[in-house]
mmCIF file with all atom_site columns, C-alpha atoms in Angstrom:
data_model
loop_
_atom_site.group_PDB
_atom_site.id
_atom_site.type_symbol
_atom_site.label_atom_id
_atom_site.label_alt_id
_atom_site.label_comp_id
_atom_site.label_asym_id
_atom_site.label_entity_id
_atom_site.label_seq_id
_atom_site.pdbx_PDB_ins_code
_atom_site.Cartn_x
_atom_site.Cartn_y
_atom_site.Cartn_z
_atom_site.occupancy
_atom_site.B_iso_or_equiv
_atom_site.pdbx_formal_charge
_atom_site.auth_seq_id
_atom_site.auth_comp_id
_atom_site.auth_asym_id
_atom_site.auth_atom_id
_atom_site.pdbx_PDB_model_num
ATOM 1   C CA . MET A 1 1   ? 100.508 102.570 101.150 1.00 0.00 ? 8   MET A CA 1
ATOM 2   C CA . THR A 1 2   ? 100.258 106.387 101.227 1.00 0.00 ? 9   THR A CA 1
ATOM 3   C CA . THR A 1 3   ? 99.375  109.134 98.734  1.00 0.00 ? 10  THR A CA 1
ATOM 4   C CA . ASP A 1 4   ? 101.116 112.534 98.611  1.00 0.00 ? 11  ASP A CA 1
ATOM 5   C CA . ALA A 1 5   ? 99.733  115.941 97.579  1.00 0.00 ? 12  ALA A CA 1
ATOM 6   C CA . ASN A 1 6   ? 100.593 115.273 93.905  1.00 0.00 ? 13  ASN A CA 1
ATOM 7   C CA . GLY A 1 7   ? 98.609  112.040 93.838  1.00 0.00 ? 14  GLY A CA 1
ATOM 8   C CA . MET A 1 8   ? 101.749 109.864 93.783  1.00 0.00 ? 15  MET A CA 1
ATOM 9   C CA . ILE A 1 9   ? 101.469 106.625 95.771  1.00 0.00 ? 16  ILE A CA 1
ATOM 10  C CA . THR A 1 10  ? 104.193 105.237 98.029  1.00 0.00 ? 17  THR A CA 1
ATOM 11  C CA . LEU A 1 11  ? 104.157 101.451 98.356  1.00 0.00 ? 18  LEU A CA 1
ATOM 12  C CA . ASN A 1 12  ? 105.628 99.975  101.529 1.00 0.00 ? 19  ASN A CA 1
ATOM 13  C CA . GLN A 1 13  ? 106.934 96.490  102.324 1.00 0.00 ? 20  GLN A CA 1
ATOM 14  C CA . GLU A 1 14  ? 103.707 95.551  104.143 1.00 0.00 ? 21  GLU A CA 1
ATOM 15  C CA . PHE A 1 15  ? 101.832 95.974  100.868 1.00 0.00 ? 22  PHE A CA 1
ATOM 16  C CA . CYS A 1 16  ? 104.193 94.262  98.409  1.00 0.00 ? 23  CYS A CA 1
ATOM 17  C CA . ASN A 1 17  ? 107.730 93.064  97.753  1.00 0.00 ? 24  ASN A CA 1
ATOM 18  C CA . ALA A 1 18  ? 109.849 95.633  95.939  1.00 0.00 ? 25  ALA A CA 1
ATOM 19  C CA . VAL A 1 19  ? 112.471 94.485  93.415  1.00 0.00 ? 26  VAL A CA 1
ATOM 20  C CA . GLN A 1 20  ? 115.163 96.621  91.779  1.00 0.00 ? 27  GLN A CA 1
ATOM 21  C CA . ASN A 1 21  ? 114.997 95.742  88.087  1.00 0.00 ? 28  ASN A CA 1
ATOM 22  C CA . LEU A 1 22  ? 113.282 93.659  85.417  1.00 0.00 ? 29  LEU A CA 1
ATOM 23  C CA . GLU A 1 23  ? 115.688 90.746  85.836  1.00 0.00 ? 30  GLU A CA 1
ATOM 24  C CA . ASP A 1 24  ? 114.792 90.459  89.541  1.00 0.00 ? 31  ASP A CA 1
ATOM 25  C CA . LEU A 1 25  ? 111.091 90.748  88.677  1.00 0.00 ? 32  LEU A CA 1
ATOM 26  C CA . LYS A 1 26  ? 111.378 87.985  86.073  1.00 0.00 ? 33  LYS A CA 1
ATOM 27  C CA . ASN A 1 27  ? 113.320 85.683  88.404  1.00 0.00 ? 34  ASN A CA 1
ATOM 28  C CA . ASN A 1 28  ? 110.838 86.138  91.256  1.00 0.00 ? 35  ASN A CA 1
ATOM 29  C CA . VAL A 1 29  ? 107.666 85.726  89.199  1.00 0.00 ? 36  VAL A CA 1
ATOM 30  C CA . TYR A 1 30  ? 109.045 82.890  87.037  1.00 0.00 ? 37  TYR A CA 1
ATOM 31  C CA . PRO A 1 31  ? 111.710 81.107  89.165  1.00 0.00 ? 38  PRO A CA 1
ATOM 32  C CA . GLY A 1 32  ? 113.203 78.098  87.400  1.00 0.00 ? 39  GLY A CA 1
ATOM 33  C CA . LEU A 1 33  ? 111.307 78.875  84.185  1.00 0.00 ? 40  LEU A CA 1
ATOM 34  C CA . GLU A 1 34  ? 113.183 76.325  82.078  1.00 0.00 ? 41  GLU A CA 1
ATOM 35  C CA . TYR A 1 35  ? 112.230 73.528  84.514  1.00 0.00 ? 42  TYR A CA 1
ATOM 36  C CA . ASN A 1 36  ? 108.586 74.545  84.924  1.00 0.00 ? 43  ASN A CA 1
ATOM 37  C CA . MET A 1 37  ? 107.542 75.170  81.301  1.00 0.00 ? 44  MET A CA 1
ATOM 38  C CA . ARG A 1 38  ? 105.637 71.868  81.135  1.00 0.00 ? 45  ARG A CA 1
ATOM 39  C CA . ASN A 1 39  ? 103.655 72.676  84.276  1.00 0.00 ? 46  ASN A CA 1
ATOM 40  C CA . ARG A 1 40  ? 100.566 74.464  82.899  1.00 0.00 ? 47  ARG A CA 1
ATOM 41  C CA . GLU A 1 41  ? 99.135  75.065  86.375  1.00 0.00 ? 48  GLU A CA 1
ATOM 42  C CA . TRP A 1 42  ? 102.347 76.827  87.393  1.00 0.00 ? 49  TRP A CA 1
ATOM 43  C CA . LEU A 1 43  ? 102.409 78.931  84.211  1.00 0.00 ? 50  LEU A CA 1
ATOM 44  C CA . CYS A 1 44  ? 98.769  79.956  84.431  1.00 0.00 ? 51  CYS A CA 1
ATOM 45  C CA . GLU A 1 45  ? 98.915  81.172  88.023  1.00 0.00 ? 52  GLU A CA 1
ATOM 46  C CA . ARG A 1 46  ? 101.534 83.880  87.389  1.00 0.00 ? 53  ARG A CA 1
ATOM 47  C CA . ALA A 1 47  ? 102.116 86.875  85.108  1.00 0.00 ? 54  ALA A CA 1
ATOM 48  C CA . ILE A 1 48  ? 103.963 90.172  84.843  1.00 0.00 ? 55  ILE A CA 1
ATOM 49  C CA . LEU A 1 49  ? 101.672 93.194  84.380  1.00 0.00 ? 56  LEU A CA 1
ATOM 50  C CA . ALA A 1 50  ? 102.587 96.553  82.835  1.00 0.00 ? 57  ALA A CA 1
ATOM 51  C CA . PRO A 1 51  ? 100.656 99.690  81.817  1.00 0.00 ? 58  PRO A CA 1
ATOM 52  C CA . THR A 1 52  ? 101.522 99.736  78.084  1.00 0.00 ? 59  THR A CA 1
ATOM 53  C CA . ASN A 1 53  ? 101.653 97.285  75.173  1.00 0.00 ? 60  ASN A CA 1
ATOM 54  C CA . GLU A 1 54  ? 105.156 98.514  74.317  1.00 0.00 ? 61  GLU A CA 1
ATOM 55  C CA . ILE A 1 55  ? 106.603 97.420  77.674  1.00 0.00 ? 62  ILE A CA 1
ATOM 56  C CA . VAL A 1 56  ? 104.624 94.155  77.627  1.00 0.00 ? 63  VAL A CA 1
ATOM 57  C CA . GLY A 1 57  ? 106.045 93.329  74.191  1.00 0.00 ? 64  GLY A CA 1
ATOM 58  C CA . LYS A 1 58  ? 109.624 93.883  75.367  1.00 0.00 ? 65  LYS A CA 1
ATOM 59  C CA . ILE A 1 59  ? 109.116 91.730  78.466  1.00 0.00 ? 66  ILE A CA 1
ATOM 60  C CA . ASN A 1 60  ? 107.546 88.886  76.475  1.00 0.00 ? 67  ASN A CA 1
ATOM 61  C CA . GLU A 1 61  ? 110.394 88.968  73.967  1.00 0.00 ? 68  GLU A CA 1
ATOM 62  C CA . ARG A 1 62  ? 112.930 88.777  76.776  1.00 0.00 ? 69  ARG A CA 1
ATOM 63  C CA . MET A 1 63  ? 111.068 85.954  78.528  1.00 0.00 ? 70  MET A CA 1
ATOM 64  C CA . MET A 1 64  ? 110.762 83.938  75.327  1.00 0.00 ? 71  MET A CA 1
ATOM 65  C CA . SER A 1 65  ? 114.540 84.093  74.814  1.00 0.00 ? 72  SER A CA 1
ATOM 66  C CA . HIS A 1 66  ? 114.844 81.867  77.917  1.00 0.00 ? 73  HIS A CA 1
ATOM 67  C CA . VAL A 1 67  ? 112.560 79.185  76.440  1.00 0.00 ? 74  VAL A CA 1
ATOM 68  C CA . GLN A 1 68  ? 114.239 76.332  74.584  1.00 0.00 ? 75  GLN A CA 1
ATOM 69  C CA . GLY A 1 69  ? 113.305 75.701  70.965  1.00 0.00 ? 76  GLY A CA 1
ATOM 70  C CA . ASP A 1 70  ? 113.178 77.541  67.661  1.00 0.00 ? 77  ASP A CA 1
ATOM 71  C CA . VAL A 1 71  ? 111.247 80.753  67.139  1.00 0.00 ? 78  VAL A CA 1
ATOM 72  C CA . VAL A 1 72  ? 108.550 80.580  64.468  1.00 0.00 ? 79  VAL A CA 1
ATOM 73  C CA . GLU A 1 73  ? 107.499 83.900  62.947  1.00 0.00 ? 80  GLU A CA 1
ATOM 74  C CA . TYR A 1 74  ? 104.090 84.533  61.417  1.00 0.00 ? 81  TYR A CA 1
ATOM 75  C CA . LEU A 1 75  ? 103.572 87.622  59.247  1.00 0.00 ? 82  LEU A CA 1
ATOM 76  C CA . SER A 1 76  ? 100.085 89.030  58.814  1.00 0.00 ? 83  SER A CA 1
ATOM 77  C CA . VAL A 1 77  ? 98.368  89.918  55.551  1.00 0.00 ? 84  VAL A CA 1
ATOM 78  C CA . ASP A 1 78  ? 97.354  93.593  55.769  1.00 0.00 ? 85  ASP A CA 1
ATOM 79  C CA . ILE A 1 79  ? 94.816  94.990  53.327  1.00 0.00 ? 86  ILE A CA 1
ATOM 80  C CA . VAL A 1 80  ? 93.182  98.372  52.746  1.00 0.00 ? 87  VAL A CA 1
ATOM 81  C CA . MET A 1 81  ? 89.557  97.486  52.036  1.00 0.00 ? 88  MET A CA 1
ATOM 82  C CA . ASP A 1 82  ? 88.729  100.541 49.898  1.00 0.00 ? 89  ASP A CA 1
ATOM 83  C CA . SER A 1 83  ? 90.514  100.101 46.543  1.00 0.00 ? 90  SER A CA 1
ATOM 84  C CA . GLU A 1 84  ? 90.621  103.868 46.026  1.00 0.00 ? 91  GLU A CA 1
ATOM 85  C CA . GLN A 1 85  ? 92.756  104.285 49.175  1.00 0.00 ? 92  GLN A CA 1
ATOM 86  C CA . VAL A 1 86  ? 95.305  101.558 48.431  1.00 0.00 ? 93  VAL A CA 1
ATOM 87  C CA . THR A 1 87  ? 97.949  103.980 47.125  1.00 0.00 ? 94  THR A CA 1
ATOM 88  C CA . SER A 1 88  ? 97.529  106.242 50.165  1.00 0.00 ? 95  SER A CA 1
ATOM 89  C CA . TYR A 1 89  ? 98.419  103.510 52.648  1.00 0.00 ? 96  TYR A CA 1
ATOM 90  C CA . PRO A 1 90  ? 101.372 101.349 51.470  1.00 0.00 ? 97  PRO A CA 1
ATOM 91  C CA . THR A 1 91  ? 101.827 97.841  52.847  1.00 0.00 ? 98  THR A CA 1
ATOM 92  C CA . GLU A 1 92  ? 104.895 98.882  54.863  1.00 0.00 ? 99  GLU A CA 1
ATOM 93  C CA . PHE A 1 93  ? 102.780 101.449 56.728  1.00 0.00 ? 100 PHE A CA 1
ATOM 94  C CA . LEU A 1 94  ? 100.004 98.928  57.407  1.00 0.00 ? 101 LEU A CA 1
ATOM 95  C CA . ASN A 1 95  ? 102.566 96.408  58.712  1.00 0.00 ? 102 ASN A CA 1
ATOM 96  C CA . SER A 1 96  ? 103.908 98.996  61.176  1.00 0.00 ? 103 SER A CA 1
ATOM 97  C CA . LEU A 1 97  ? 100.520 99.598  62.843  1.00 0.00 ? 104 LEU A CA 1
ATOM 98  C CA . GLU A 1 98  ? 100.313 98.459  66.480  1.00 0.00 ? 105 GLU A CA 1
ATOM 99  C CA . LEU A 1 99  ? 96.654  98.646  67.496  1.00 0.00 ? 106 LEU A CA 1
ATOM 100 C CA . SER A 1 100 ? 94.886  97.812  70.734  1.00 0.00 ? 107 SER A CA 1
ATOM 101 C CA . GLY A 1 101 ? 93.159  94.444  70.547  1.00 0.00 ? 108 GLY A CA 1
ATOM 102 C CA . VAL A 1 102 ? 94.856  93.515  67.250  1.00 0.00 ? 109 VAL A CA 1
ATOM 103 C CA . PRO A 1 103 ? 97.863  91.165  67.013  1.00 0.00 ? 110 PRO A CA 1
ATOM 104 C CA . SER A 1 104 ? 101.116 92.529  65.610  1.00 0.00 ? 111 SER A CA 1
ATOM 105 C CA . HIS A 1 105 ? 102.114 92.132  61.974  1.00 0.00 ? 112 HIS A CA 1
ATOM 106 C CA . LYS A 1 106 ? 104.988 89.906  63.125  1.00 0.00 ? 113 LYS A CA 1
ATOM 107 C CA . LEU A 1 107 ? 103.986 87.274  65.668  1.00 0.00 ? 114 LEU A CA 1
ATOM 108 C CA . SER A 1 108 ? 106.917 85.310  67.149  1.00 0.00 ? 115 SER A CA 1
ATOM 109 C CA . LEU A 1 109 ? 106.180 82.103  69.077  1.00 0.00 ? 116 LEU A CA 1
ATOM 110 C CA . LYS A 1 110 ? 107.811 78.964  70.440  1.00 0.00 ? 117 LYS A CA 1
ATOM 111 C CA . VAL A 1 111 ? 106.290 75.629  71.439  1.00 0.00 ? 118 VAL A CA 1
ATOM 112 C CA . GLY A 1 112 ? 105.478 75.741  75.162  1.00 0.00 ? 119 GLY A CA 1
ATOM 113 C CA . VAL A 1 113 ? 104.987 79.514  75.359  1.00 0.00 ? 120 VAL A CA 1
ATOM 114 C CA . PRO A 1 114 ? 101.807 80.742  77.132  1.00 0.00 ? 121 PRO A CA 1
ATOM 115 C CA . VAL A 1 115 ? 99.609  82.948  74.942  1.00 0.00 ? 122 VAL A CA 1
ATOM 116 C CA . LEU A 1 116 ? 96.514  85.091  75.315  1.00 0.00 ? 123 LEU A CA 1
ATOM 117 C CA . LEU A 1 117 ? 93.582  84.768  72.926  1.00 0.00 ? 124 LEU A CA 1
ATOM 118 C CA . MET A 1 118 ? 92.641  88.206  71.535  1.00 0.00 ? 125 MET A CA 1
ATOM 119 C CA . ARG A 1 119 ? 89.250  87.408  70.011  1.00 0.00 ? 126 ARG A CA 1
ATOM 120 C CA . ASN A 1 120 ? 86.121  85.382  70.811  1.00 0.00 ? 127 ASN A CA 1
ATOM 121 C CA . LEU A 1 121 ? 86.405  82.295  68.614  1.00 0.00 ? 128 LEU A CA 1
ATOM 122 C CA . GLU A 1 122 ? 83.993  79.823  70.198  1.00 0.00 ? 129 GLU A CA 1
ATOM 123 C CA . ALA A 1 123 ? 82.315  81.124  73.338  1.00 0.00 ? 130 ALA A CA 1
ATOM 124 C CA . PRO A 1 124 ? 82.400  80.091  76.104  1.00 0.00 ? 131 PRO A CA 1
ATOM 125 C CA . ARG A 1 125 ? 85.368  77.760  75.412  1.00 0.00 ? 132 ARG A CA 1
ATOM 126 C CA . LEU A 1 126 ? 87.564  80.178  73.502  1.00 0.00 ? 133 LEU A CA 1
ATOM 127 C CA . CYS A 1 127 ? 86.894  83.761  74.573  1.00 0.00 ? 134 CYS A CA 1
ATOM 128 C CA . ASN A 1 128 ? 88.879  86.967  74.440  1.00 0.00 ? 135 ASN A CA 1
ATOM 129 C CA . GLY A 1 129 ? 91.348  86.716  77.347  1.00 0.00 ? 136 GLY A CA 1
ATOM 130 C CA . THR A 1 130 ? 91.572  82.903  77.481  1.00 0.00 ? 137 THR A CA 1
ATOM 131 C CA . ARG A 1 131 ? 95.103  81.737  78.262  1.00 0.00 ? 138 ARG A CA 1
ATOM 132 C CA . LEU A 1 132 ? 96.584  78.823  76.292  1.00 0.00 ? 139 LEU A CA 1
ATOM 133 C CA . GLN A 1 133 ? 99.908  77.019  75.941  1.00 0.00 ? 140 GLN A CA 1
ATOM 134 C CA . ILE A 1 134 ? 101.344 76.398  72.473  1.00 0.00 ? 141 ILE A CA 1
ATOM 135 C CA . THR A 1 135 ? 101.765 72.707  71.538  1.00 0.00 ? 142 THR A CA 1
ATOM 136 C CA . GLN A 1 136 ? 102.211 72.888  67.757  1.00 0.00 ? 143 GLN A CA 1
ATOM 137 C CA . LEU A 1 137 ? 103.266 75.580  65.294  1.00 0.00 ? 144 LEU A CA 1
ATOM 138 C CA . GLY A 1 138 ? 102.095 74.773  61.766  1.00 0.00 ? 145 GLY A CA 1
ATOM 139 C CA . CYS A 1 139 ? 102.090 76.985  58.686  1.00 0.00 ? 146 CYS A CA 1
ATOM 140 C CA . ASN A 1 140 ? 98.352  77.683  58.707  1.00 0.00 ? 147 ASN A CA 1
ATOM 141 C CA . ILE A 1 141 ? 97.214  76.422  62.097  1.00 0.00 ? 148 ILE A CA 1
ATOM 142 C CA . ILE A 1 142 ? 98.470  76.622  65.694  1.00 0.00 ? 149 ILE A CA 1
ATOM 143 C CA . GLY A 1 143 ? 97.793  73.865  68.226  1.00 0.00 ? 150 GLY A CA 1
ATOM 144 C CA . ALA A 1 144 ? 97.355  74.750  71.884  1.00 0.00 ? 151 ALA A CA 1
ATOM 145 C CA . ILE A 1 145 ? 95.987  73.525  75.225  1.00 0.00 ? 152 ILE A CA 1
ATOM 146 C CA . ILE A 1 146 ? 93.544  75.747  77.113  1.00 0.00 ? 153 ILE A CA 1
ATOM 147 C CA . MET A 1 147 ? 94.963  76.759  80.504  1.00 0.00 ? 154 MET A CA 1
ATOM 148 C CA . SER A 1 148 ? 92.024  78.747  81.923  1.00 0.00 ? 155 SER A CA 1
ATOM 149 C CA . GLY A 1 149 ? 88.231  78.830  81.796  1.00 0.00 ? 156 GLY A CA 1
ATOM 150 C CA . ILE A 1 150 ? 85.558  76.155  81.553  1.00 0.00 ? 157 ILE A CA 1
ATOM 151 C CA . ALA A 1 151 ? 87.409  74.187  78.858  1.00 0.00 ? 158 ALA A CA 1
ATOM 152 C CA . LYS A 1 152 ? 90.662  73.933  80.795  1.00 0.00 ? 159 LYS A CA 1
ATOM 153 C CA . ASP A 1 153 ? 93.053  71.192  79.534  1.00 0.00 ? 160 ASP A CA 1
ATOM 154 C CA . GLU A 1 154 ? 91.236  70.812  76.184  1.00 0.00 ? 161 GLU A CA 1
ATOM 155 C CA . GLU A 1 155 ? 93.352  70.718  73.022  1.00 0.00 ? 162 GLU A CA 1
ATOM 156 C CA . VAL A 1 156 ? 92.322  73.213  70.343  1.00 0.00 ? 163 VAL A CA 1
ATOM 157 C CA . LEU A 1 157 ? 93.409  74.469  66.919  1.00 0.00 ? 164 LEU A CA 1
ATOM 158 C CA . ILE A 1 158 ? 93.667  78.219  66.325  1.00 0.00 ? 165 ILE A CA 1
ATOM 159 C CA . PRO A 1 159 ? 93.314  79.513  62.725  1.00 0.00 ? 166 PRO A CA 1
ATOM 160 C CA . ARG A 1 160 ? 94.270  82.817  61.180  1.00 0.00 ? 167 ARG A CA 1
ATOM 161 C CA . ILE A 1 161 ? 91.275  85.145  61.158  1.00 0.00 ? 168 ILE A CA 1
ATOM 162 C CA . PRO A 1 162 ? 90.497  88.565  59.636  1.00 0.00 ? 169 PRO A CA 1
ATOM 163 C CA . MET A 1 163 ? 90.354  91.461  62.112  1.00 0.00 ? 170 MET A CA 1
ATOM 164 C CA . ILE A 1 164 ? 89.035  94.915  61.189  1.00 0.00 ? 171 ILE A CA 1
ATOM 165 C CA . PRO A 1 165 ? 89.883  97.754  63.636  1.00 0.00 ? 172 PRO A CA 1
ATOM 166 C CA . THR A 1 166 ? 87.199  100.404 64.076  1.00 0.00 ? 173 THR A CA 1
ATOM 167 C CA . ASP A 1 167 ? 89.362  103.260 65.388  1.00 0.00 ? 174 ASP A CA 1
ATOM 168 C CA . LEU A 1 168 ? 91.119  104.217 62.124  1.00 0.00 ? 175 LEU A CA 1
ATOM 169 C CA . PRO A 1 169 ? 90.153  106.851 59.515  1.00 0.00 ? 176 PRO A CA 1
ATOM 170 C CA . PHE A 1 170 ? 90.212  104.160 56.808  1.00 0.00 ? 177 PHE A CA 1
ATOM 171 C CA . GLN A 1 171 ? 89.008  100.559 56.516  1.00 0.00 ? 178 GLN A CA 1
ATOM 172 C CA . PHE A 1 172 ? 91.838  98.134  57.132  1.00 0.00 ? 179 PHE A CA 1
ATOM 173 C CA . LYS A 1 173 ? 91.895  94.349  57.553  1.00 0.00 ? 180 LYS A CA 1
ATOM 174 C CA . ARG A 1 174 ? 94.645  92.287  59.180  1.00 0.00 ? 181 ARG A CA 1
ATOM 175 C CA . ILE A 1 175 ? 94.654  88.511  58.727  1.00 0.00 ? 182 ILE A CA 1
ATOM 176 C CA . GLN A 1 176 ? 96.670  86.958  61.554  1.00 0.00 ? 183 GLN A CA 1
ATOM 177 C CA . PHE A 1 177 ? 96.504  84.434  64.396  1.00 0.00 ? 184 PHE A CA 1
ATOM 178 C CA . PRO A 1 178 ? 94.581  86.175  67.240  1.00 0.00 ? 185 PRO A CA 1
ATOM 179 C CA . LEU A 1 179 ? 97.296  85.410  69.794  1.00 0.00 ? 186 LEU A CA 1
ATOM 180 C CA . LYS A 1 180 ? 99.995  87.201  71.761  1.00 0.00 ? 187 LYS A CA 1
ATOM 181 C CA . PRO A 1 181 ? 102.596 85.846  74.212  1.00 0.00 ? 188 PRO A CA 1
ATOM 182 C CA . ALA A 1 182 ? 101.347 86.015  77.815  1.00 0.00 ? 189 ALA A CA 1
ATOM 183 C CA . PHE A 1 183 ? 104.349 85.856  80.115  1.00 0.00 ? 190 PHE A CA 1
ATOM 184 C CA . ALA A 1 184 ? 103.454 89.531  80.504  1.00 0.00 ? 191 ALA A CA 1
ATOM 185 C CA . MET A 1 185 ? 100.176 91.307  79.740  1.00 0.00 ? 192 MET A CA 1
ATOM 186 C CA . THR A 1 186 ? 98.774  94.797  80.032  1.00 0.00 ? 193 THR A CA 1
ATOM 187 C CA . ILE A 1 187 ? 97.065  95.692  83.287  1.00 0.00 ? 194 ILE A CA 1
ATOM 188 C CA . ASN A 1 188 ? 93.827  96.336  81.395  1.00 0.00 ? 195 ASN A CA 1
ATOM 189 C CA . LYS A 1 189 ? 93.947  92.843  79.869  1.00 0.00 ? 196 LYS A CA 1
ATOM 190 C CA . ALA A 1 190 ? 94.472  91.354  83.356  1.00 0.00 ? 197 ALA A CA 1
ATOM 191 C CA . GLN A 1 191 ? 91.084  92.547  84.590  1.00 0.00 ? 198 GLN A CA 1
ATOM 192 C CA . GLY A 1 192 ? 89.116  89.525  85.759  1.00 0.00 ? 199 GLY A CA 1
ATOM 193 C CA . GLN A 1 193 ? 92.221  87.315  85.949  1.00 0.00 ? 200 GLN A CA 1
ATOM 194 C CA . THR A 1 194 ? 93.057  85.639  89.264  1.00 0.00 ? 201 THR A CA 1
ATOM 195 C CA . LEU A 1 195 ? 96.758  84.993  89.846  1.00 0.00 ? 202 LEU A CA 1
ATOM 196 C CA . LYS A 1 196 ? 98.800  83.370  92.575  1.00 0.00 ? 203 LYS A CA 1
ATOM 197 C CA . VAL A 1 197 ? 101.925 85.441  91.782  1.00 0.00 ? 204 VAL A CA 1
ATOM 198 C CA . ALA A 1 198 ? 101.881 88.839  90.068  1.00 0.00 ? 205 ALA A CA 1
ATOM 199 C CA . GLY A 1 199 ? 104.736 91.107  89.101  1.00 0.00 ? 206 GLY A CA 1
ATOM 200 C CA . VAL A 1 200 ? 103.902 94.749  88.321  1.00 0.00 ? 207 VAL A CA 1
ATOM 201 C CA . HIS A 1 201 ? 106.381 96.608  86.107  1.00 0.00 ? 208 HIS A CA 1
ATOM 202 C CA . LEU A 1 202 ? 106.150 100.355 86.758  1.00 0.00 ? 209 LEU A CA 1
ATOM 203 C CA . GLU A 1 203 ? 108.982 101.763 84.664  1.00 0.00 ? 210 GLU A CA 1
ATOM 204 C CA . LYS A 1 204 ? 106.188 103.930 83.243  1.00 0.00 ? 211 LYS A CA 1
ATOM 205 C CA . ASN A 1 205 ? 103.514 105.241 85.591  1.00 0.00 ? 212 ASN A CA 1
ATOM 206 C CA . CYS A 1 206 ? 99.993  103.834 85.597  1.00 0.00 ? 213 CYS A CA 1
ATOM 207 C CA . PHE A 1 207 ? 97.409  106.014 83.859  1.00 0.00 ? 214 PHE A CA 1
ATOM 208 C CA . SER A 1 208 ? 95.275  106.228 86.994  1.00 0.00 ? 215 SER A CA 1
ATOM 209 C CA . HIS A 1 209 ? 94.949  105.001 90.577  1.00 0.00 ? 216 HIS A CA 1
ATOM 210 C CA . GLY A 1 210 ? 92.272  102.613 89.349  1.00 0.00 ? 217 GLY A CA 1
ATOM 211 C CA . GLN A 1 211 ? 94.704  100.939 86.980  1.00 0.00 ? 218 GLN A CA 1
ATOM 212 C CA . LEU A 1 212 ? 97.191  100.425 89.797  1.00 0.00 ? 219 LEU A CA 1
ATOM 213 C CA . TYR A 1 213 ? 94.388  98.971  91.937  1.00 0.00 ? 220 TYR A CA 1
ATOM 214 C CA . VAL A 1 214 ? 93.519  96.464  89.187  1.00 0.00 ? 221 VAL A CA 1
ATOM 215 C CA . ALA A 1 215 ? 97.172  95.347  88.970  1.00 0.00 ? 222 ALA A CA 1
ATOM 216 C CA . CYS A 1 216 ? 97.675  94.960  92.722  1.00 0.00 ? 223 CYS A CA 1
ATOM 217 C CA . SER A 1 217 ? 94.377  93.176  93.336  1.00 0.00 ? 224 SER A CA 1
ATOM 218 C CA . ARG A 1 218 ? 95.147  90.217  91.050  1.00 0.00 ? 225 ARG A CA 1
ATOM 219 C CA . VAL A 1 219 ? 96.648  88.350  94.043  1.00 0.00 ? 226 VAL A CA 1
ATOM 220 C CA . SER A 1 220 ? 95.348  87.751  97.568  1.00 0.00 ? 227 SER A CA 1
ATOM 221 C CA . SER A 1 221 ? 98.634  87.961  99.469  1.00 0.00 ? 228 SER A CA 1
ATOM 222 C CA . PRO A 1 222 ? 101.174 90.825  99.621  1.00 0.00 ? 229 PRO A CA 1
ATOM 223 C CA . ASN A 1 223 ? 103.909 88.179  99.737  1.00 0.00 ? 230 ASN A CA 1
ATOM 224 C CA . ASN A 1 224 ? 103.012 87.246  96.145  1.00 0.00 ? 231 ASN A CA 1
ATOM 225 C CA . LEU A 1 225 ? 102.879 90.814  94.794  1.00 0.00 ? 232 LEU A CA 1
ATOM 226 C CA . LEU A 1 226 ? 106.194 92.009  93.350  1.00 0.00 ? 233 LEU A CA 1
ATOM 227 C CA . ILE A 1 227 ? 106.646 95.568  92.108  1.00 0.00 ? 234 ILE A CA 1
#
């Protein structure tokens, strides 16, 4: 691995395995996905990492299309908390907001899909960053099995909860399941995760050398790092 005068890093074959496109990345990180979906250990030890939520969302959508079963969509309830500002921020605008640490207005899931918990629900069992596998998709509750952490293999029920972002110029509440698909995750969200196989999607550059370091250091062997 070398760095040029512009700060751009060149990755060589001794450091990682280079692949040519997203399809190759997907097939190398998740080989035989349809046959391994019931193997929670296999699912939990691998992930595709990317710098932005936008790319992660596209990868997860593509991965989920390869999973058998029907898609269930959950729409959030979005509310402006100050009644005097309701007319300034229509529901359609609130629904369109994609905020860091807050689930999307439309959450699409299938039974068997790995997901990431986005809020602390019951520490230390259910903490922000805990990975789970969906077992049941009800109208008002989602059943899952914990795949990582001290409560590994426990069955849990995840409710909809209110989430209030703090980085907006107005008070806004989104009521939604605090989950997002986790075939792929942002590099920042992967901090602290230990993986056996990691794919790093660099269609868009990392924001810093430190972010690239976090992505590449999720695995212990260059043979299991695909970029």
